[in-house]
Amino acid sequence: PPSPPRLRAHARIGGGGGGWTSAACRAVAGSEPSEEGRSLRGRLAIPTSMGACGSTKLRAPGQWAMQEAPTLLSAYWRRSLQEGRLNTALLLSTVFSEKYSGRTMEVGEVAEVFLPTASDPVTCEPGEPRQLRPKLLFRAGCLQASPFLWLGDEEAGDDTLYVCFGPLRQKRQVMKIFSSGSTLEEDVVKCGDSTQVVRVSNYVKSLLDRLWADDRLGERLSAAVAERPGHRVLFAGVSHGAVLAQAAALRFKLTRSVPDAATQTPSGTGQSLCASGEVTVVSWNGYKWTDAQGAALAGQQLRLLPLALSMVEAGVRLVDSVVEYPAGEFEPMPGVTALDRATGNFFECVVGKVTRNLESMHRMRQLHFAQAVLKAMKMAMVASLAEVVAAPKEVVERMVQRSLSRRLSDIPTAEESFMSITADVASEDSDESEDSSAAQGQR
């Protein structure tokens, strides 16, 4: 099929020194880049430098050639991927969220999560999938913000408390993100005897305030942490859930921090009362919700892994367009990393500016929704296990396929998810503040 118009001119991503260039950016040496070239380069979010993992070189004025190489996750996140915590968090945030199978689950029930195991060293055949059974400790919130707290399968050695936020539920939430969600408001967080001011999206702040006031989310999380010293705390979410996971994790960390006795620094910059001293967040395809100062604070207070799904099309790396929104003073979380949906490799990523066109919608449709993320993380596990499992890659792929494919059918396809947002939903005629029946029962 013919390529979208903007893909007819592109900077080809590849190795070698051949200098693949963009037709839109091609210009006479010594001249300035064309307006079309500058616009294209902005949309592709091509950085001026990619550090040790790759580089973008200015071959001649108006010509860019990009050499791209995968980047490695930190040792902590690489181990979390190999041991299954990232995929467990993803499944709990999607398949077992209030939007899908988790809607009817009661407190105390367990979710069945299947993860691949090492292959047989003789036959190199995949082993039987490892089953984990995280338990639902509590659920809170409403349709617009529905966090579940899960206890990892301790019998299997998973000492993790998963705080998982479900994806966007209602079409009207999209409008709120574009209206009140595009306005920054000061969130004054009480940290012991002092306060910390963070500028937060008005819509996100209203949801956090409700969770903390009506559902006592902060108190309940603190109690769960106190009951299980030594357990790690992992916030997770996809899309709208990713934003709530990041923002809620920051508020939780700040409210549970105390001044550093040695330096008497303000609360929020000292030691955490959490037993591990650390709150971690993994998120996929989250939009922006704070300014540069707030993003920097989140980077200081939390261990973050913000992922944005990506793909290569006609030689150009495309990233989910949702991570670019909203425009204005909003800034993404530090360290946004592109996850290639076909290979499971990770790449350095520079989030571009907001674009409102068919190309932007095309990127969202292909890269934003849960099933695409699940498949990409499946491939990421393939690539990760290939490092530690002595088996051919095709065998590792079969291992992952056996363990995760059974859950992909529980999630709508990208087309179904896209249409569920753009189509009218009769159930939204009810009061938008009405809680789900399951959440009401837990209260």
XYZ file of C-alpha atoms in Angstrom:
443
model
C 0.000 0.000 0.000
C 1.197 3.548 -0.568
C 3.052 5.154 2.302
C 1.502 8.021 4.226
C 2.487 11.340 2.592
C 5.017 12.295 5.222
C 6.892 9.002 4.817
C 7.757 9.666 1.179
C 10.685 11.762 2.379
C 12.626 10.420 5.266
C 16.001 9.935 6.905
C 16.817 6.269 6.614
C 18.001 4.614 9.810
C 20.899 2.302 9.139
C 24.549 1.604 9.625
C 27.578 2.368 7.529
C 28.897 5.662 6.356
C 26.849 5.920 3.209
C 25.069 9.009 4.425
C 21.427 8.104 3.858
C 19.656 11.433 3.686
C 16.172 12.846 3.669
C 14.791 14.021 0.363
C 12.951 16.715 2.270
C 16.173 17.826 3.979
C 18.451 17.545 0.920
C 19.924 20.924 0.136
C 22.932 22.450 -1.551
C 26.018 22.322 0.679
C 26.338 25.531 2.588
C 22.654 26.353 2.500
C 20.254 26.287 5.416
C 17.788 23.393 5.910
C 14.475 23.925 4.203
C 11.395 24.682 6.259
C 10.046 21.262 5.276
C 13.280 19.666 6.395
C 13.236 21.412 9.761
C 9.610 20.432 10.288
C 10.303 16.802 9.401
C 13.298 16.639 11.710
C 11.189 18.029 14.542
C 8.452 15.473 13.967
C 10.960 12.632 14.002
C 12.445 13.952 17.253
C 15.980 13.282 15.961
C 18.402 14.317 18.718
C 21.621 16.190 18.102
C 23.482 13.504 20.031
C 22.696 10.003 21.177
C 25.671 9.421 23.428
C 27.573 6.150 23.315
C 24.683 4.145 21.880
C 24.338 5.977 18.595
C 24.855 9.271 16.906
C 23.228 11.815 14.683
C 25.727 13.598 12.487
C 25.193 16.709 10.406
C 26.607 15.435 7.092
C 26.131 18.804 5.405
C 23.925 21.776 6.098
C 20.394 20.545 5.651
C 21.280 16.839 5.575
C 21.004 14.462 8.529
C 22.158 10.855 8.668
C 21.173 8.869 11.744
C 22.976 5.757 12.965
C 20.950 3.920 15.561
C 22.035 1.206 17.985
C 20.089 -0.428 20.821
C 20.734 0.796 24.333
C 20.899 -1.373 27.431
C 18.588 -0.958 30.367
C 20.225 -0.445 33.724
C 21.197 -3.603 35.601
C 18.196 -3.163 37.926
C 15.611 -2.956 35.153
C 17.330 -5.656 33.076
C 17.080 -8.034 36.022
C 13.452 -7.013 36.605
C 12.699 -7.870 32.979
C 14.465 -11.223 33.087
C 12.852 -12.220 36.386
C 9.398 -11.360 35.089
C 8.454 -8.377 37.254
C 7.974 -5.996 34.321
C 5.702 -8.361 32.427
C 3.813 -9.180 35.616
C 3.265 -5.470 36.225
C 2.105 -5.020 32.623
C -0.375 -7.902 32.781
C -1.771 -6.676 36.094
C -2.141 -3.163 34.626
C -3.981 -4.369 31.527
C -5.493 -7.870 31.509
C -6.285 -7.781 35.237
C -7.219 -4.104 35.424
C -10.693 -2.788 36.205
C -11.177 -2.306 32.475
C -10.823 -5.997 31.657
C -10.690 -9.226 33.690
C -10.078 -7.439 36.985
C -13.476 -5.777 36.891
C -15.176 -8.682 38.664
C -12.294 -9.760 40.891
C -12.705 -9.647 44.648
C -10.106 -8.796 47.269
C -8.147 -11.951 48.111
C -8.452 -13.465 44.628
C -5.327 -14.306 42.667
C -4.382 -13.585 39.075
C -2.713 -16.276 36.971
C 0.392 -14.911 35.297
C 2.473 -17.203 33.083
C 6.129 -16.434 32.361
C 8.718 -18.357 30.330
C 11.347 -20.594 31.924
C 14.796 -21.715 30.795
C 14.976 -24.247 27.970
C 16.161 -27.826 28.321
C 19.984 -27.746 28.047
C 20.005 -30.982 26.002
C 17.079 -30.623 23.627
C 16.956 -26.798 23.692
C 13.186 -27.119 23.837
C 11.191 -24.570 25.830
C 10.377 -25.461 29.408
C 6.914 -25.324 30.870
C 5.770 -21.739 31.597
C 6.257 -20.600 35.172
C 3.004 -19.668 36.858
C 2.833 -16.773 39.314
C -0.213 -16.045 41.445
C -0.188 -12.431 42.691
C -2.991 -11.710 45.161
C -5.300 -8.697 45.093
C -4.958 -6.830 48.407
C -7.305 -3.936 47.690
C -8.836 -1.868 44.923
C -9.831 1.772 44.986
C -10.970 4.710 42.908
C -13.502 5.143 40.138
C -13.748 4.582 36.405
C -11.351 7.453 35.717
C -8.683 6.260 38.171
C -8.758 2.654 39.342
C -5.626 1.524 41.218
C -5.279 -2.098 42.344
C -2.719 -3.208 44.920
C -1.315 -6.678 44.299
C 1.012 -8.764 46.439
C 3.551 -10.680 44.373
C 3.681 -14.446 44.611
C 5.864 -14.809 47.695
C 6.060 -18.599 47.308
C 7.714 -18.007 43.940
C 10.111 -15.484 45.467
C 8.384 -12.326 44.227
C 8.553 -9.849 47.123
C 6.888 -7.008 45.241
C 3.896 -4.806 45.976
C 2.420 -3.897 42.587
C 0.412 -0.654 42.482
C -1.282 -0.934 39.088
C -3.447 1.710 37.426
C -5.855 0.696 34.680
C -6.002 2.327 31.218
C -8.396 5.041 30.123
C -12.010 3.918 30.385
C -14.230 6.638 28.967
C -14.256 8.653 25.778
C -14.908 11.837 27.743
C -11.569 11.378 29.497
C -9.831 12.189 26.211
C -11.580 15.553 26.168
C -10.623 16.196 29.789
C -6.980 15.488 28.995
C -7.133 18.052 26.187
C -9.023 20.627 28.286
C -8.361 20.668 32.032
C -5.530 18.199 31.566
C -3.580 20.748 29.542
C -3.571 23.262 32.417
C -0.956 23.151 35.159
C -1.991 23.643 38.765
C 0.094 23.778 41.930
C -0.124 20.621 44.014
C 1.016 21.377 47.572
C 2.177 18.095 49.092
C 2.652 17.961 52.845
C 5.946 16.293 53.722
C 6.204 16.047 57.485
C 6.497 19.580 58.844
C 7.167 21.157 55.465
C 5.608 21.178 52.020
C 6.658 20.482 48.463
C 4.988 22.278 45.569
C 4.664 20.405 42.288
C 2.911 21.784 39.223
C 0.589 19.070 37.967
C -2.043 18.710 35.276
C -5.349 19.977 36.654
C -7.134 16.775 35.642
C -4.467 14.495 37.122
C -4.411 16.505 40.361
C -8.178 16.203 40.756
C -7.951 12.418 40.437
C -5.071 12.186 42.905
C -6.901 14.403 45.404
C -9.914 12.152 45.191
C -7.839 8.991 45.647
C -6.042 10.414 48.659
C -9.128 11.962 50.299
C -12.021 9.626 49.474
C -10.187 6.334 49.086
C -7.306 7.041 51.509
C -4.929 5.560 48.967
C -1.819 6.988 50.621
C -2.750 5.598 54.047
C -3.648 2.189 52.701
C -0.430 1.912 50.699
C 1.587 3.001 53.722
C -0.088 0.350 55.851
C 0.599 -2.340 53.250
C 4.269 -1.336 53.084
C 4.574 -1.305 56.888
C 3.110 -4.813 57.098
C 5.667 -6.164 54.611
C 9.093 -4.733 55.372
C 11.620 -5.473 52.684
C 9.099 -5.646 49.847
C 9.798 -3.442 46.855
C 7.055 -1.044 45.734
C 6.437 -0.972 41.978
C 3.907 1.438 40.426
C 2.824 0.570 36.890
C 0.374 1.613 34.197
C -0.278 2.008 30.480
C -1.384 5.247 28.781
C -3.604 7.155 31.232
C -2.680 4.574 33.852
C 1.001 5.339 33.227
C 0.450 8.993 34.100
C -1.457 8.168 37.277
C 1.229 5.659 38.279
C 3.979 8.275 37.906
C 2.075 11.065 39.649
C 0.767 8.855 42.463
C 4.215 7.363 43.049
C 5.728 10.833 43.406
C 3.048 11.973 45.848
C 3.377 8.731 47.834
C 7.150 9.068 48.036
C 7.038 12.741 49.050
C 4.453 12.202 51.778
C 6.499 9.348 53.226
C 9.825 11.185 53.299
C 11.577 12.803 56.248
C 14.376 15.381 56.508
C 17.951 14.178 56.236
C 19.339 14.429 59.790
C 22.845 15.241 58.592
C 21.951 18.121 56.302
C 18.481 19.074 57.614
C 17.252 19.197 54.043
C 13.514 19.723 53.492
C 11.189 16.772 53.467
C 10.997 15.011 50.150
C 14.748 15.126 49.584
C 15.871 12.968 52.500
C 15.455 9.309 53.380
C 12.236 7.482 52.649
C 10.288 5.684 55.327
C 9.808 2.775 52.908
C 11.916 -0.145 54.062
C 13.806 -0.320 50.761
C 14.218 3.456 50.630
C 12.967 3.399 47.063
C 9.768 3.601 45.047
C 9.983 2.348 41.463
C 7.778 3.085 38.454
C 7.515 1.334 35.094
C 5.129 2.907 32.591
C 4.201 2.580 28.955
C 3.044 5.345 26.583
C 2.188 7.944 29.209
C 1.389 11.517 28.222
C 2.942 14.547 29.950
C 1.483 15.716 33.263
C 3.991 18.120 34.868
C 6.552 20.798 34.003
C 10.346 20.601 33.816
C 10.785 21.134 37.558
C 8.252 18.454 38.422
C 9.807 15.999 35.964
C 13.240 16.629 37.487
C 11.821 16.074 40.994
C 10.286 12.774 39.894
C 13.644 11.732 38.491
C 15.318 12.505 41.819
C 12.731 10.820 44.019
C 11.807 7.740 41.981
C 13.490 4.972 40.040
C 11.780 5.460 36.690
C 11.469 3.410 33.526
C 9.159 5.398 31.212
C 8.769 3.451 27.962
C 7.335 4.640 24.644
C 6.446 2.091 22.009
C 8.161 2.573 18.648
C 8.492 0.991 15.219
C 10.453 1.479 12.014
C 8.385 2.310 8.968
C 9.909 3.136 5.593
C 13.276 3.478 7.305
C 12.077 5.979 9.876
C 11.706 5.265 13.590
C 8.258 6.345 14.734
C 7.267 6.763 18.387
C 3.769 6.768 19.875
C 2.473 10.308 19.407
C 0.560 10.340 22.716
C 3.807 10.807 24.675
C 4.171 14.238 23.015
C 0.962 15.629 24.520
C -0.012 18.115 25.896
C 1.793 21.115 24.400
C 3.002 24.138 26.334
C 5.036 23.959 29.528
C 4.598 20.223 29.974
C 7.701 18.028 29.973
C 8.108 14.234 29.779
C 9.634 12.139 32.519
C 13.436 11.942 32.408
C 14.910 8.967 30.624
C 12.068 8.130 28.249
C 13.164 4.996 26.382
C 11.817 3.762 23.049
C 10.778 0.103 22.933
C 10.784 -1.413 19.462
C 7.636 -3.457 19.002
C 9.180 -5.890 16.511
C 12.504 -6.708 18.150
C 12.022 -5.882 21.827
C 15.155 -3.742 21.742
C 15.413 -0.458 23.624
C 16.599 2.827 22.124
C 17.334 6.271 23.426
C 14.418 8.570 22.767
C 13.892 12.311 22.574
C 10.206 13.191 22.856
C 9.189 15.555 20.079
C 6.719 18.410 19.957
C 2.991 17.964 19.559
C 1.798 17.327 16.016
C -1.879 17.258 15.111
C -2.253 15.532 11.772
C -3.037 12.176 10.198
C 0.526 10.995 10.730
C 0.181 11.587 14.463
C -3.059 9.601 14.517
C -1.391 6.827 12.529
C 1.372 6.535 15.136
C -1.156 6.435 17.968
C -3.236 3.774 16.271
C -0.230 1.548 15.603
C 1.681 2.009 18.843
C -0.461 3.232 21.715
C -2.844 0.496 22.764
C -2.433 -2.349 25.242
C -2.174 -5.298 22.873
C 0.700 -3.671 20.966
C 2.488 -3.024 24.275
C 1.974 -6.618 25.423
C 3.424 -7.976 22.188
C 6.387 -5.605 22.380
C 7.170 -6.640 25.948
C 6.921 -10.255 24.831
C 9.671 -9.537 22.324
C 11.647 -7.624 24.949
C 11.599 -10.740 27.118
C 12.764 -12.790 24.131
C 15.740 -10.468 23.686
C 16.448 -10.413 27.416
C 16.272 -14.174 27.934
C 18.486 -14.707 24.903
C 21.267 -13.213 27.024
C 20.925 -15.811 29.794
C 19.360 -18.859 28.109
C 21.640 -21.072 26.035
C 19.165 -21.645 23.224
C 18.586 -20.344 19.696
C 16.461 -17.248 19.439
C 13.618 -19.120 17.730
C 13.433 -21.441 20.739
C 13.312 -18.472 23.111
C 10.508 -16.997 21.008
C 8.516 -20.214 21.412
C 9.099 -20.053 25.169
C 7.650 -16.589 25.382
C 4.830 -17.333 22.956
C 3.689 -20.308 25.048
C 3.603 -18.267 28.229
C 2.115 -14.961 27.081
C -0.013 -15.639 24.003
C -2.903 -16.954 26.070
C -3.351 -13.485 27.553
C -3.178 -11.458 24.323
C -6.646 -12.649 23.343
C -8.063 -10.973 26.446
C -7.120 -7.517 25.103
C -8.821 -5.759 22.160
C -6.782 -5.218 19.002
C -5.443 -1.766 18.170
C -8.326 -1.177 15.756
C -10.896 -2.205 18.361
C -9.275 -0.011 21.020
C -9.083 2.933 18.641
C -12.731 2.628 17.648
C -13.816 2.233 21.273
C -12.432 5.727 21.929
C -13.762 7.415 18.812
C -17.205 5.764 18.844
C -20.088 6.788 21.053
C -20.410 4.727 24.204
C -23.907 4.471 25.623
C -22.716 3.705 29.125
C -21.100 7.134 29.344
C -24.487 8.764 29.578
C -24.438 7.902 33.272
C -22.943 10.279 35.809
C -19.184 10.512 35.147
C -18.395 10.434 38.854
C -20.146 7.127 39.422
C -17.788 4.475 40.739
C -17.648 1.008 39.260
C -19.805 -1.503 41.082
C -16.744 -3.483 42.076
C -15.040 -0.437 43.571
C -18.190 0.477 45.420
C -18.340 -3.004 46.912
C -14.783 -2.705 48.203
C -15.588 0.608 49.902
